Tab-separated table of C-alpha atoms and ligand atoms in Angstrom:
chain	number	residue	atom	x	y	z
A	1	MET	CA	0.000	0.000	0.000
A	2	LYS	CA	2.714	2.372	1.084
A	3	ALA	CA	4.888	1.309	-1.849
A	4	ASP	CA	1.963	1.955	-4.256
A	5	ASN	CA	1.525	5.450	-2.888
A	6	MET	CA	5.236	6.079	-3.256
A	7	SER	CA	5.200	4.967	-6.863
A	8	ILE	CA	2.157	7.127	-7.625
A	9	LEU	CA	3.940	10.083	-6.028
A	10	SER	CA	7.101	9.405	-8.002
A	11	ASN	CA	5.080	9.100	-11.205
A	12	ILE	CA	3.460	12.457	-10.501
A	13	LEU	CA	6.837	14.034	-9.755
A	14	THR	CA	8.289	12.567	-12.946
A	15	PHE	CA	5.338	13.949	-14.897
A	16	PHE	CA	5.861	17.456	-13.488
A	17	ILE	CA	9.607	17.375	-14.090
A	18	ILE	CA	9.034	16.343	-17.717
A	19	PHE	CA	6.325	18.991	-18.034
A	20	LEU	CA	8.641	21.719	-16.656
A	21	LEU	CA	11.528	20.637	-18.889
A	22	ASN	CA	9.273	20.676	-21.945
A	23	SER	CA	7.771	24.042	-21.162
A	24	SER	CA	11.159	25.643	-20.473
A	25	SER	CA	12.699	24.208	-23.630
A	26	SER	CA	9.818	25.575	-25.725
A	27	SER	CA	9.461	28.869	-23.852
A	28	SER	CA	11.158	30.757	-26.689
A	29	ASN	CA	8.214	29.748	-28.896
A	30	ALA	CA	5.553	30.449	-26.284
A	31	ALA	CA	4.577	33.821	-27.756
A	32	VAL	CA	3.818	32.157	-31.104
A	33	GLN	CA	0.784	30.633	-29.414
A	34	ASP	CA	-0.622	34.063	-28.532
A	35	PHE	CA	-1.276	35.113	-32.144
A	36	CYS	CA	-0.505	34.213	-35.732
A	37	VAL	CA	0.268	37.320	-37.752
A	38	GLY	CA	-0.268	36.302	-41.369
A	39	ASP	CA	2.815	35.557	-43.452
A	40	LEU	CA	1.395	36.768	-46.760
A	41	THR	CA	4.104	35.007	-48.754
A	42	GLY	CA	2.731	31.671	-47.563
A	43	PRO	CA	-0.225	29.848	-49.130
A	44	GLU	CA	-3.669	30.862	-47.797
A	45	ASN	CA	-5.860	27.988	-46.649
A	46	PRO	CA	-9.316	27.949	-45.012
A	47	ALA	CA	-7.699	28.606	-41.618
A	48	GLY	CA	-5.818	31.620	-42.995
A	49	TYR	CA	-2.138	32.282	-43.737
A	50	PRO	CA	0.801	30.571	-42.035
A	51	CYS	CA	2.237	32.492	-39.074
A	52	LYS	CA	4.906	35.106	-39.667
A	53	ASN	CA	8.209	34.394	-37.916
A	54	ILE	CA	7.724	35.782	-34.399
A	55	SER	CA	11.101	37.542	-34.540
A	56	LYS	CA	9.765	39.672	-37.411
A	57	VAL	CA	6.437	40.629	-35.787
A	58	THR	CA	6.145	44.273	-34.733
A	59	ALA	CA	3.395	46.495	-33.336
A	60	ASN	CA	2.711	47.635	-36.900
A	61	ASP	CA	1.265	44.185	-37.668
A	62	PHE	CA	-1.545	44.960	-35.204
A	63	TYR	CA	-1.960	48.577	-36.240
A	64	PHE	CA	-4.107	50.005	-39.049
A	65	PRO	CA	-3.823	53.793	-39.081
A	66	ASP	CA	-6.614	56.074	-40.226
A	67	PHE	CA	-9.073	53.237	-40.677
A	68	LEU	CA	-12.075	55.535	-41.130
A	69	THR	CA	-10.697	56.980	-44.358
A	70	PRO	CA	-11.872	54.643	-47.106
A	71	HIS	CA	-8.547	54.222	-48.829
A	72	ILE	CA	-8.359	50.566	-49.806
A	73	THR	CA	-11.095	50.111	-52.360
A	74	TYR	CA	-13.335	52.413	-54.329
A	75	LEU	CA	-16.335	50.693	-55.877
A	76	PRO	CA	-17.287	53.081	-58.704
A	77	LYS	CA	-20.199	50.902	-59.857
A	78	PHE	CA	-21.892	51.468	-56.529
A	79	ASN	CA	-20.528	54.899	-55.557
A	80	ALA	CA	-19.200	53.373	-52.406
A	81	SER	CA	-15.773	52.876	-50.916
A	82	ALA	CA	-14.265	50.743	-48.223
A	83	THR	CA	-11.328	50.004	-45.977
A	84	LEU	CA	-10.926	46.246	-45.732
A	85	GLY	CA	-9.586	45.183	-42.337
A	86	PHE	CA	-9.347	41.485	-43.015
A	87	THR	CA	-6.546	39.301	-44.333
A	88	PRO	CA	-4.560	39.906	-46.481
A	89	TYR	CA	-5.003	43.662	-45.905
A	90	PHE	CA	-4.570	43.445	-42.119
A	91	PRO	CA	-2.179	40.543	-41.328
A	92	GLY	CA	-2.599	40.983	-37.546
A	93	VAL	CA	-6.159	39.597	-37.582
A	94	ASN	CA	-5.010	36.340	-39.203
A	95	GLY	CA	-6.102	33.388	-37.077
A	96	LEU	CA	-7.891	35.539	-34.489
A	97	GLY	CA	-11.395	34.923	-35.827
A	98	LEU	CA	-12.271	38.595	-36.219
A	99	SER	CA	-11.982	41.428	-38.732
A	100	LEU	CA	-13.264	44.892	-39.460
A	101	VAL	CA	-14.468	46.822	-42.518
A	102	TYR	CA	-15.292	50.511	-42.860
A	103	PHE	CA	-17.466	51.592	-45.752
A	104	ALA	CA	-18.987	54.768	-47.048
A	105	ILE	CA	-22.044	54.799	-49.332
A	106	GLU	CA	-22.658	57.985	-51.269
A	107	VAL	CA	-26.066	59.698	-51.415
A	108	GLY	CA	-28.546	57.740	-53.538
A	109	SER	CA	-26.324	54.669	-53.703
A	110	PHE	CA	-26.319	51.228	-52.113
A	111	VAL	CA	-24.386	48.035	-51.444
A	112	PRO	CA	-26.064	45.353	-53.578
A	113	SER	CA	-27.221	42.067	-52.107
A	114	HIS	CA	-24.364	39.799	-51.090
A	115	THR	CA	-23.378	37.228	-48.482
A	116	HIS	CA	-20.344	36.483	-46.333
A	117	PRO	CA	-20.064	32.692	-46.533
A	118	ARG	CA	-17.671	32.370	-43.596
A	119	ALA	CA	-18.720	34.910	-40.924
A	120	ASN	CA	-21.475	36.661	-39.034
A	121	GLU	CA	-21.412	40.457	-39.333
A	122	VAL	CA	-22.454	43.320	-37.083
A	123	ILE	CA	-22.615	46.921	-38.339
A	124	VAL	CA	-22.530	50.208	-36.442
A	125	MET	CA	-23.848	53.397	-38.097
A	126	ILE	CA	-21.301	56.154	-37.680
A	127	GLU	CA	-23.100	58.770	-39.770
A	128	GLY	CA	-26.072	59.058	-42.093
A	129	SER	CA	-29.099	56.869	-42.611
A	130	ILE	CA	-29.524	53.532	-44.406
A	131	ILE	CA	-32.011	50.752	-44.857
A	132	ALA	CA	-30.140	47.614	-43.806
A	133	GLY	CA	-31.566	44.148	-44.018
A	134	PHE	CA	-31.127	40.471	-44.680
A	135	ILE	CA	-33.284	37.669	-46.053
A	136	SER	CA	-33.475	34.431	-44.106
A	137	SER	CA	-33.347	30.986	-45.718
A	138	ASN	CA	-37.141	30.790	-45.468
A	139	ASN	CA	-37.371	34.057	-47.437
A	140	LYS	CA	-38.393	36.394	-44.665
A	141	ALA	CA	-36.904	39.883	-44.975
A	142	TYR	CA	-35.640	41.480	-41.765
A	143	TYR	CA	-34.824	45.145	-42.332
A	144	LYS	CA	-34.649	48.461	-40.521
A	145	THR	CA	-33.882	52.096	-41.163
A	146	LEU	CA	-30.720	52.874	-39.222
A	147	GLN	CA	-29.454	56.217	-37.939
A	148	LYS	CA	-26.175	57.263	-36.363
A	149	GLY	CA	-25.369	54.996	-33.405
A	150	ASP	CA	-27.664	52.134	-34.452
A	151	VAL	CA	-26.449	48.552	-34.756
A	152	PHE	CA	-27.705	45.708	-36.975
A	153	ILE	CA	-26.685	42.059	-37.386
A	154	PHE	CA	-26.331	39.993	-40.572
A	155	PRO	CA	-26.151	36.269	-39.762
A	156	GLN	CA	-23.523	34.236	-41.621
A	157	GLY	CA	-24.273	33.245	-45.200
A	158	LEU	CA	-27.555	35.183	-45.567
A	159	LEU	CA	-28.256	37.666	-48.379
A	160	HIS	CA	-28.026	41.234	-47.101
A	161	PHE	CA	-27.776	44.800	-48.378
A	162	GLU	CA	-27.557	48.470	-47.424
A	163	VAL	CA	-29.268	51.420	-49.147
A	164	ASN	CA	-28.358	55.015	-48.356
A	165	VAL	CA	-31.687	56.758	-47.710
A	166	GLY	CA	-30.196	59.906	-46.151
A	167	ASN	CA	-28.915	63.196	-47.526
A	168	ILE	CA	-25.282	62.642	-46.585
A	169	THR	CA	-22.699	59.933	-47.244
A	170	ALA	CA	-23.548	56.969	-45.001
A	171	LYS	CA	-20.565	55.819	-42.921
A	172	ILE	CA	-20.597	52.357	-41.450
A	173	LEU	CA	-18.217	50.201	-39.429
A	174	ALA	CA	-18.667	46.446	-39.776
A	175	ALA	CA	-17.148	43.719	-37.602
A	176	PHE	CA	-16.918	40.072	-38.607
A	177	GLU	CA	-16.332	36.971	-36.523
A	178	GLY	CA	-13.808	35.602	-38.940
A	179	SER	CA	-10.522	36.993	-40.262
A	180	SER	CA	-11.457	36.100	-43.842
A	181	PRO	CA	-15.270	36.376	-44.114
A	182	GLY	CA	-15.393	36.163	-47.923
A	183	ILE	CA	-17.799	38.187	-50.096
A	184	GLN	CA	-20.213	36.712	-52.631
A	185	GLY	CA	-22.364	39.213	-54.505
A	186	THR	CA	-25.655	37.757	-55.706
A	187	ILE	CA	-25.639	39.162	-59.254
A	188	MET	CA	-21.853	39.544	-59.410
A	189	SER	CA	-21.430	35.843	-58.658
A	190	LEU	CA	-23.999	34.775	-61.224
A	191	THR	CA	-22.518	36.872	-64.010
A	192	GLY	CA	-18.870	37.624	-63.173
A	193	ASN	CA	-17.648	34.267	-64.492
A	194	ASP	CA	-17.363	32.149	-67.648
A	195	LEU	CA	-20.638	30.268	-67.206
A	196	PRO	CA	-22.279	30.379	-70.677
A	197	SER	CA	-24.832	33.194	-71.000
A	198	ASP	CA	-27.710	30.891	-71.949
A	199	VAL	CA	-27.120	28.874	-68.757
A	200	VAL	CA	-27.017	32.058	-66.663
A	201	GLU	CA	-30.226	33.214	-68.361
A	202	LYS	CA	-31.970	29.948	-67.413
A	203	VAL	CA	-30.700	29.496	-63.869
A	204	SER	CA	-31.117	33.131	-62.856
A	205	LEU	CA	-34.891	32.854	-63.546
A	206	ILE	CA	-35.111	36.630	-64.059
A	207	PHE	CA	-32.496	37.560	-66.676
A	208	ASP	CA	-33.072	37.810	-70.398
A	209	LYS	CA	-30.148	37.687	-72.883
A	210	ASP	CA	-29.521	41.426	-72.827
A	211	MET	CA	-29.465	41.545	-69.044
A	212	VAL	CA	-27.007	38.658	-68.880
A	213	LYS	CA	-24.742	40.469	-71.371
A	214	LYS	CA	-25.033	43.743	-69.490
A	215	PHE	CA	-24.069	42.209	-66.134
A	216	LYS	CA	-21.370	39.982	-67.648
A	217	ALA	CA	-19.779	43.145	-69.041
A	218	MET	CA	-20.218	44.983	-65.741
A	219	PHE	CA	-18.667	42.277	-63.566
A	220	GLY	CA	-15.961	40.951	-65.867
A	221	GLY	CA	-17.721	37.765	-66.949
A	222	THR	CA	-17.228	36.026	-70.305
A	223	ASN	CA	-19.189	33.603	-72.538
B	1	NAG	C1	12.885	33.120	-37.356
B	1	NAG	O1	13.820	34.146	-37.517
B	1	NAG	C2	15.009	33.948	-36.746
B	1	NAG	C3	15.858	35.217	-36.859
B	1	NAG	O2	16.001	35.603	-38.215
B	1	NAG	C4	15.709	32.699	-37.230
B	1	NAG	O3	16.858	32.455	-36.456
B	1	NAG	C5	14.763	31.505	-37.097
B	1	NAG	O4	15.360	30.362	-37.654
B	1	NAG	C6	13.453	31.788	-37.810
B	1	NAG	N1	12.523	30.716	-37.512
B	1	NAG	C7	11.859	30.087	-38.462
B	1	NAG	C8	10.905	29.026	-38.016
B	1	NAG	O5	11.999	30.359	-39.654
B	2	NAG	C1	-23.027	57.147	-59.029
B	2	NAG	O1	-22.855	58.529	-59.178
B	2	NAG	C2	-23.003	58.986	-60.511
B	2	NAG	C3	-22.666	60.443	-60.537
B	2	NAG	O2	-23.357	61.135	-59.548
B	2	NAG	C4	-24.433	58.671	-60.978
B	2	NAG	O3	-24.574	59.067	-62.327
B	2	NAG	C5	-24.695	57.179	-60.854
B	2	NAG	O4	-26.038	56.884	-61.172
B	2	NAG	C6	-24.415	56.705	-59.439
B	2	NAG	N1	-24.556	55.266	-59.355
B	2	NAG	C7	-25.243	54.656	-58.390
B	2	NAG	C8	-25.248	53.169	-58.416
B	2	NAG	O5	-25.840	55.259	-57.511
B	3	NAG	C1	-33.278	65.199	-47.156
B	3	NAG	O1	-33.441	66.520	-47.636
B	3	NAG	C2	-34.771	66.796	-48.030
B	3	NAG	C3	-34.801	68.146	-48.718
B	3	NAG	O2	-33.883	69.021	-48.114
B	3	NAG	C4	-35.684	66.713	-46.820
B	3	NAG	O3	-37.009	66.958	-47.196
B	3	NAG	C5	-35.587	65.312	-46.227
B	3	NAG	O4	-36.326	65.210	-45.037
B	3	NAG	C6	-34.148	64.945	-45.951
B	3	NAG	N1	-34.084	63.541	-45.590
B	3	NAG	C7	-33.362	63.092	-44.579
B	3	NAG	C8	-33.407	61.596	-44.320
B	3	NAG	O5	-32.699	63.809	-43.859
């Protein structure tokens, strides 16, 4: 009995000694576990980019200056512009399961219906007024007119949109629970590809030939 207890105790001690040796020998890598700044030269996979060598990570990897100036993308077709705070544009969010987008919609314009296949989204109105909404998978539309300070949620994968209904540029901050939420525009996806026009015409249910051609030209599609 006593001998059993001794051997249990010695097993436990051995376990802790091995544990301490392991953790001290890998302590130089410990910080790698805290985050995984994206190494943009590596291949992107569904989990994101491989981690940048920790010795090369600086505060700048977690810093995005002047985010509320839409300087990354201008979308002339929609008179809207955006700052994209997800990978690859913001390597610090890689692997953290979050990201941020700022967008500005000019008077009279809109963000056409689209989905984010890999993330839920929450928006905060910074300025202006929009109608924001989504359509559930049983075709119910949930929408609201938002003013400065209001918040709205778009659940993952559901069609959603924003329409500026105010007299000033609408400014919106969006957060995603995913560092690479993905964007799939409803009409852009149908037409911005090489799927033959007659197939697009059939499967869209609403397009005629001229409409297919018009949107193929608009979104870079062929065939
Ligand atoms: C990270 O960078 C350091 C310093 O340049 C280098 O010694 C180390 O081998 C690198 N580690 C990896 C995994 O590339
Ligand atoms: C974008 O703005 C231009 C110039 O004001 C206007 O002609 C065009 O209709 C607008 N497009 C949209 C989608 O609002
Ligand atoms: C926009 O301006 C028009 C004319 O000045 C005014 O009638 C209307 O109430 C304004 N709309 C909003 C949402 O502020």
